[in-house]
PDB file of C-alpha atoms in Angstrom:
ATOM      1  CA  UNK A   4       0.000   0.000   0.000  1.00 58.00           C
ATOM      2  CA  UNK A   5       1.480   3.357  -1.044  1.00 64.00           C
ATOM      3  CA  UNK A   6       0.449   6.149   1.313  1.00 64.00           C
ATOM      4  CA  UNK A   7       1.288   9.781   0.810  1.00 63.00           C
ATOM      5  CA  UNK A   8       0.529  13.190   2.176  1.00 63.00           C
ATOM      6  CA  UNK A   9       2.147  16.463   3.099  1.00 62.00           C
ATOM      7  CA  UNK A  10       3.227  18.078   6.362  1.00 60.00           C
ATOM      8  CA  UNK A  11       2.581  21.598   5.115  1.00 60.00           C
ATOM      9  CA  UNK A  12       0.404  23.245   2.537  1.00 61.00           C
ATOM     10  CA  UNK A  13       0.066  20.867  -0.355  1.00 65.00           C
ATOM     11  CA  UNK A  14      -1.180  20.711  -3.888  1.00 71.00           C
ATOM     12  CA  UNK A  15      -3.982  18.141  -3.722  1.00 72.00           C
ATOM     13  CA  UNK A  16      -4.043  17.727  -7.489  1.00 76.00           C
ATOM     14  CA  UNK A  17      -0.315  16.912  -7.480  1.00 75.00           C
ATOM     15  CA  UNK A  18      -0.724  14.315  -4.741  1.00 76.00           C
ATOM     16  CA  UNK A  19      -3.667  12.787  -6.606  1.00 78.00           C
ATOM     17  CA  UNK A  20      -1.563  12.571  -9.804  1.00 80.00           C
ATOM     18  CA  UNK A  21       1.202  10.801  -7.884  1.00 80.00           C
ATOM     19  CA  UNK A  22      -1.330   8.338  -6.454  1.00 79.00           C
ATOM     20  CA  UNK A  23      -2.691   7.745  -9.972  1.00 83.00           C
ATOM     21  CA  UNK A  24       0.817   6.886 -11.185  1.00 85.00           C
ATOM     22  CA  UNK A  25       1.154   4.281  -8.421  1.00 80.00           C
ATOM     23  CA  UNK A  26      -2.307   2.918  -9.233  1.00 83.00           C
ATOM     24  CA  UNK A  27      -1.451   2.663 -12.945  1.00 86.00           C
ATOM     25  CA  UNK A  28       1.465   0.427 -11.903  1.00 88.00           C
ATOM     26  CA  UNK A  29      -0.993  -1.868 -10.058  1.00 87.00           C
ATOM     27  CA  UNK A  30      -0.251  -0.542  -6.560  1.00 85.00           C
ATOM     28  CA  UNK A  31      -2.884   0.435  -4.034  1.00 82.00           C
ATOM     29  CA  UNK A  32      -2.378   4.112  -3.297  1.00 78.00           C
ATOM     30  CA  UNK A  33      -4.047   6.527  -0.916  1.00 75.00           C
ATOM     31  CA  UNK A  34      -3.627  10.245  -0.323  1.00 71.00           C
ATOM     32  CA  UNK A  35      -3.977  11.437   3.268  1.00 68.00           C
ATOM     33  CA  UNK A  36      -5.089  14.970   4.041  1.00 69.00           C
ATOM     34  CA  UNK A  37      -3.679  14.544   7.552  1.00 69.00           C
ATOM     35  CA  UNK A  38      -0.113  13.257   7.423  1.00 73.00           C
ATOM     36  CA  UNK A  39      -0.024  12.799  11.208  1.00 79.00           C
ATOM     37  CA  UNK A  40      -2.898  10.335  10.947  1.00 80.00           C
ATOM     38  CA  UNK A  41      -1.037   8.417   8.246  1.00 80.00           C
ATOM     39  CA  UNK A  42       2.198   8.302  10.246  1.00 87.00           C
ATOM     40  CA  UNK A  43       0.495   7.203  13.462  1.00 94.00           C
ATOM     41  CA  UNK A  44      -1.627   4.497  11.825  1.00 92.00           C
ATOM     42  CA  UNK A  45       1.578   2.963  10.469  1.00 93.00           C
ATOM     43  CA  UNK A  46       3.454   3.557  13.730  1.00 97.00           C
ATOM     44  CA  UNK A  47       0.811   1.625  15.695  1.00 98.00           C
ATOM     45  CA  UNK A  48       1.467  -1.510  13.639  1.00 98.00           C
ATOM     46  CA  UNK A  49       5.230  -0.974  13.703  1.00 97.00           C
ATOM     47  CA  UNK A  50       5.170  -0.749  17.520  1.00 98.00           C
ATOM     48  CA  UNK A  51       3.186  -3.944  17.739  1.00 98.00           C
ATOM     49  CA  UNK A  52       5.386  -6.063  15.487  1.00 98.00           C
ATOM     50  CA  UNK A  53       8.860  -4.581  14.844  1.00 97.00           C
ATOM     51  CA  UNK A  54      10.382  -4.896  18.303  1.00 97.00           C
ATOM     52  CA  UNK A  55       8.551  -8.083  19.325  1.00 98.00           C
ATOM     53  CA  UNK A  56       9.487  -9.860  16.061  1.00 98.00           C
ATOM     54  CA  UNK A  57      13.110  -8.731  16.418  1.00 97.00           C
ATOM     55  CA  UNK A  58      13.309  -9.990  19.995  1.00 96.00           C
ATOM     56  CA  UNK A  59      11.684 -13.348  19.252  1.00 96.00           C
ATOM     57  CA  UNK A  60      12.931 -13.839  15.682  1.00 96.00           C
ATOM     58  CA  UNK A  61       9.352 -14.742  14.752  1.00 97.00           C
ATOM     59  CA  UNK A  62       7.312 -13.635  11.786  1.00 98.00           C
ATOM     60  CA  UNK A  63       4.059 -11.782  12.435  1.00 98.00           C
ATOM     61  CA  UNK A  64       1.755 -14.835  12.261  1.00 98.00           C
ATOM     62  CA  UNK A  65       3.722 -17.016  14.687  1.00 98.00           C
ATOM     63  CA  UNK A  66       4.227 -14.022  17.018  1.00 98.00           C
ATOM     64  CA  UNK A  67       0.468 -13.474  17.146  1.00 98.00           C
ATOM     65  CA  UNK A  68      -0.187 -17.210  17.556  1.00 98.00           C
ATOM     66  CA  UNK A  69       1.967 -17.314  20.680  1.00 98.00           C
ATOM     67  CA  UNK A  70       0.072 -16.107  23.783  1.00 98.00           C
ATOM     68  CA  UNK A  71       3.150 -14.360  25.192  1.00 98.00           C
ATOM     69  CA  UNK A  72       4.061 -12.668  21.918  1.00 98.00           C
ATOM     70  CA  UNK A  73       0.454 -11.641  21.406  1.00 98.00           C
ATOM     71  CA  UNK A  74       0.283 -10.089  24.887  1.00 98.00           C
ATOM     72  CA  UNK A  75       3.413  -8.033  24.219  1.00 98.00           C
ATOM     73  CA  UNK A  76       2.127  -6.872  20.838  1.00 98.00           C
ATOM     74  CA  UNK A  77      -1.323  -6.002  22.207  1.00 98.00           C
ATOM     75  CA  UNK A  78       0.252  -3.955  25.002  1.00 98.00           C
ATOM     76  CA  UNK A  79       2.584  -2.120  22.596  1.00 98.00           C
ATOM     77  CA  UNK A  80      -0.187  -1.162  20.178  1.00 98.00           C
ATOM     78  CA  UNK A  81      -2.581  -0.179  22.969  1.00 98.00           C
ATOM     79  CA  UNK A  82       0.007   2.106  24.564  1.00 98.00           C
ATOM     80  CA  UNK A  83       0.792   3.709  21.198  1.00 98.00           C
ATOM     81  CA  UNK A  84      -2.928   4.149  20.512  1.00 98.00           C
ATOM     82  CA  UNK A  85      -3.439   5.820  23.901  1.00 98.00           C
ATOM     83  CA  UNK A  86      -0.560   8.213  23.201  1.00 98.00           C
ATOM     84  CA  UNK A  87      -1.949   9.111  19.760  1.00 97.00           C
ATOM     85  CA  UNK A  88      -5.390   9.791  21.224  1.00 97.00           C
ATOM     86  CA  UNK A  89      -3.933  11.900  24.059  1.00 98.00           C
ATOM     87  CA  UNK A  90      -1.988  13.911  21.471  1.00 96.00           C
ATOM     88  CA  UNK A  91      -5.179  14.569  19.528  1.00 95.00           C
ATOM     89  CA  UNK A  92      -4.154  12.558  16.466  1.00 93.00           C
ATOM     90  CA  UNK A  93      -7.294  11.862  14.419  1.00 89.00           C
ATOM     91  CA  UNK A  94      -6.664   8.195  13.678  1.00 92.00           C
ATOM     92  CA  UNK A  95      -9.510   6.149  12.187  1.00 89.00           C
ATOM     93  CA  UNK A  96      -9.063   3.214  14.535  1.00 95.00           C
ATOM     94  CA  UNK A  97     -11.557   2.391  17.252  1.00 95.00           C
ATOM     95  CA  UNK A  98      -9.975  -0.818  18.520  1.00 98.00           C
ATOM     96  CA  UNK A  99      -6.183  -1.090  18.253  1.00 98.00           C
ATOM     97  CA  UNK A 100      -6.184  -4.820  19.025  1.00 98.00           C
ATOM     98  CA  UNK A 101      -8.696  -5.534  16.235  1.00 98.00           C
ATOM     99  CA  UNK A 102      -6.586  -3.318  13.924  1.00 97.00           C
ATOM    100  CA  UNK A 103      -3.521  -5.439  14.734  1.00 98.00           C
ATOM    101  CA  UNK A 104      -5.464  -8.685  14.320  1.00 97.00           C
ATOM    102  CA  UNK A 105      -6.574  -7.592  10.857  1.00 96.00           C
ATOM    103  CA  UNK A 106      -3.008  -6.711   9.912  1.00 96.00           C
ATOM    104  CA  UNK A 107      -1.627 -10.014  11.188  1.00 97.00           C
ATOM    105  CA  UNK A 108      -4.249 -11.954   9.223  1.00 97.00           C
ATOM    106  CA  UNK A 109      -3.229 -10.118   6.036  1.00 95.00           C
ATOM    107  CA  UNK A 110       0.523 -10.346   6.706  1.00 95.00           C
ATOM    108  CA  UNK A 111       1.223 -13.585   8.620  1.00 97.00           C
ATOM    109  CA  UNK A 112       4.582 -14.050   6.887  1.00 97.00           C
ATOM    110  CA  UNK A 113       5.662 -10.471   7.508  1.00 97.00           C
ATOM    111  CA  UNK A 114       9.155 -10.075   8.923  1.00 97.00           C
ATOM    112  CA  UNK A 115       9.443  -6.424  10.008  1.00 97.00           C
ATOM    113  CA  UNK A 116      12.454  -4.252   9.241  1.00 95.00           C
ATOM    114  CA  UNK A 117      13.912  -4.396  12.758  1.00 96.00           C
ATOM    115  CA  UNK A 118      13.758  -8.204  12.675  1.00 96.00           C
ATOM    116  CA  UNK A 119      15.421  -8.154   9.252  1.00 96.00           C
ATOM    117  CA  UNK A 120      18.122  -5.863  10.608  1.00 96.00           C
ATOM    118  CA  UNK A 121      18.756  -8.241  13.503  1.00 96.00           C
ATOM    119  CA  UNK A 122      18.899 -11.240  11.167  1.00 95.00           C
ATOM    120  CA  UNK A 123      21.678  -9.362   9.353  1.00 96.00           C
ATOM    121  CA  UNK A 124      23.265  -8.450  12.733  1.00 96.00           C
ATOM    122  CA  UNK A 125      22.631  -4.746  12.151  1.00 96.00           C
ATOM    123  CA  UNK A 126      21.158  -2.232  14.553  1.00 96.00           C
ATOM    124  CA  UNK A 127      17.629  -1.183  13.703  1.00 93.00           C
ATOM    125  CA  UNK A 128      15.515   1.907  14.239  1.00 95.00           C
ATOM    126  CA  UNK A 129      13.851   0.921  17.493  1.00 97.00           C
ATOM    127  CA  UNK A 130      14.252   4.387  19.039  1.00 97.00           C
ATOM    128  CA  UNK A 131      12.063   5.832  16.262  1.00 96.00           C
ATOM    129  CA  UNK A 132       9.417   3.129  16.761  1.00 98.00           C
ATOM    130  CA  UNK A 133       8.840   1.658  20.239  1.00 98.00           C
ATOM    131  CA  UNK A 134      11.282   4.119  21.796  1.00 98.00           C
ATOM    132  CA  UNK A 135       9.239   7.071  20.551  1.00 98.00           C
ATOM    133  CA  UNK A 136       6.065   6.038  22.381  1.00 98.00           C
ATOM    134  CA  UNK A 137       7.210   6.626  25.989  1.00 98.00           C
ATOM    135  CA  UNK A 138       9.132   9.714  24.878  1.00 98.00           C
ATOM    136  CA  UNK A 139       6.127  11.452  23.273  1.00 98.00           C
ATOM    137  CA  UNK A 140       3.656   9.940  25.731  1.00 98.00           C
ATOM    138  CA  UNK A 141       5.253  11.491  28.815  1.00 98.00           C
ATOM    139  CA  UNK A 142       4.367  15.121  27.977  1.00 98.00           C
ATOM    140  CA  UNK A 143       0.708  14.148  27.458  1.00 98.00           C
ATOM    141  CA  UNK A 144       0.575  12.057  30.643  1.00 98.00           C
ATOM    142  CA  UNK A 145       0.546   8.586  29.055  1.00 98.00           C
ATOM    143  CA  UNK A 146       2.972   5.976  30.323  1.00 98.00           C
ATOM    144  CA  UNK A 147       4.189   3.285  27.929  1.00 98.00           C
ATOM    145  CA  UNK A 148       6.039   0.674  29.990  1.00 98.00           C
ATOM    146  CA  UNK A 149       5.801  -2.185  27.471  1.00 98.00           C
ATOM    147  CA  UNK A 150       7.159  -0.061  24.627  1.00 98.00           C
ATOM    148  CA  UNK A 151       9.971   1.080  26.937  1.00 98.00           C
ATOM    149  CA  UNK A 152      10.738  -2.532  27.891  1.00 98.00           C
ATOM    150  CA  UNK A 153      10.697  -3.719  24.258  1.00 98.00           C
ATOM    151  CA  UNK A 154      13.063  -0.884  23.354  1.00 98.00           C
ATOM    152  CA  UNK A 155      15.455  -1.889  26.137  1.00 98.00           C
ATOM    153  CA  UNK A 156      15.403  -5.552  25.079  1.00 97.00           C
ATOM    154  CA  UNK A 157      16.061  -4.697  21.437  1.00 98.00           C
ATOM    155  CA  UNK A 158      18.908  -2.344  22.366  1.00 97.00           C
ATOM    156  CA  UNK A 159      20.407  -4.976  24.686  1.00 97.00           C
ATOM    157  CA  UNK A 160      20.333  -7.498  21.842  1.00 96.00           C
ATOM    158  CA  UNK A 161      21.884  -4.946  19.490  1.00 97.00           C
ATOM    159  CA  UNK A 162      24.796  -4.403  21.881  1.00 96.00           C
ATOM    160  CA  UNK A 163      26.181  -7.697  20.532  1.00 95.00           C
ATOM    161  CA  UNK A 164      26.232  -6.415  16.919  1.00 95.00           C
TER     162      UNK A 164
END
């Protein structure tokens, strides 16, 4: 899925033309009027699967099939969702767990970028994913202990790379 938008004033016609180019190449494409919504909807999924898959070396489907992995992922996405809501981000998600379940059903063989980085023994971008949630949650009064813990585990693992 190709998603696009603009942080500032934007030319809607230009964004629509870019989306049409992607569509003509058989990609699904969507233009977002609110780039923050787009970023946070992707970030919610990334929080739920990137760190947990990197730590466990599991793909999305097996992670979600495991009760422990599922609990970690549900906590990560719920914390991120609560931060987004407290920040006033207008995400179109009512139930973050159902959102994650839908994603995992569509992408059971997904192996997120942080897990791919670890498989190659490279440091990933965990600070910009799970690490961001407690950092931006604190000023709006939302704690994110699972995202903090996942970040610490990933960084501890990366210390060997």
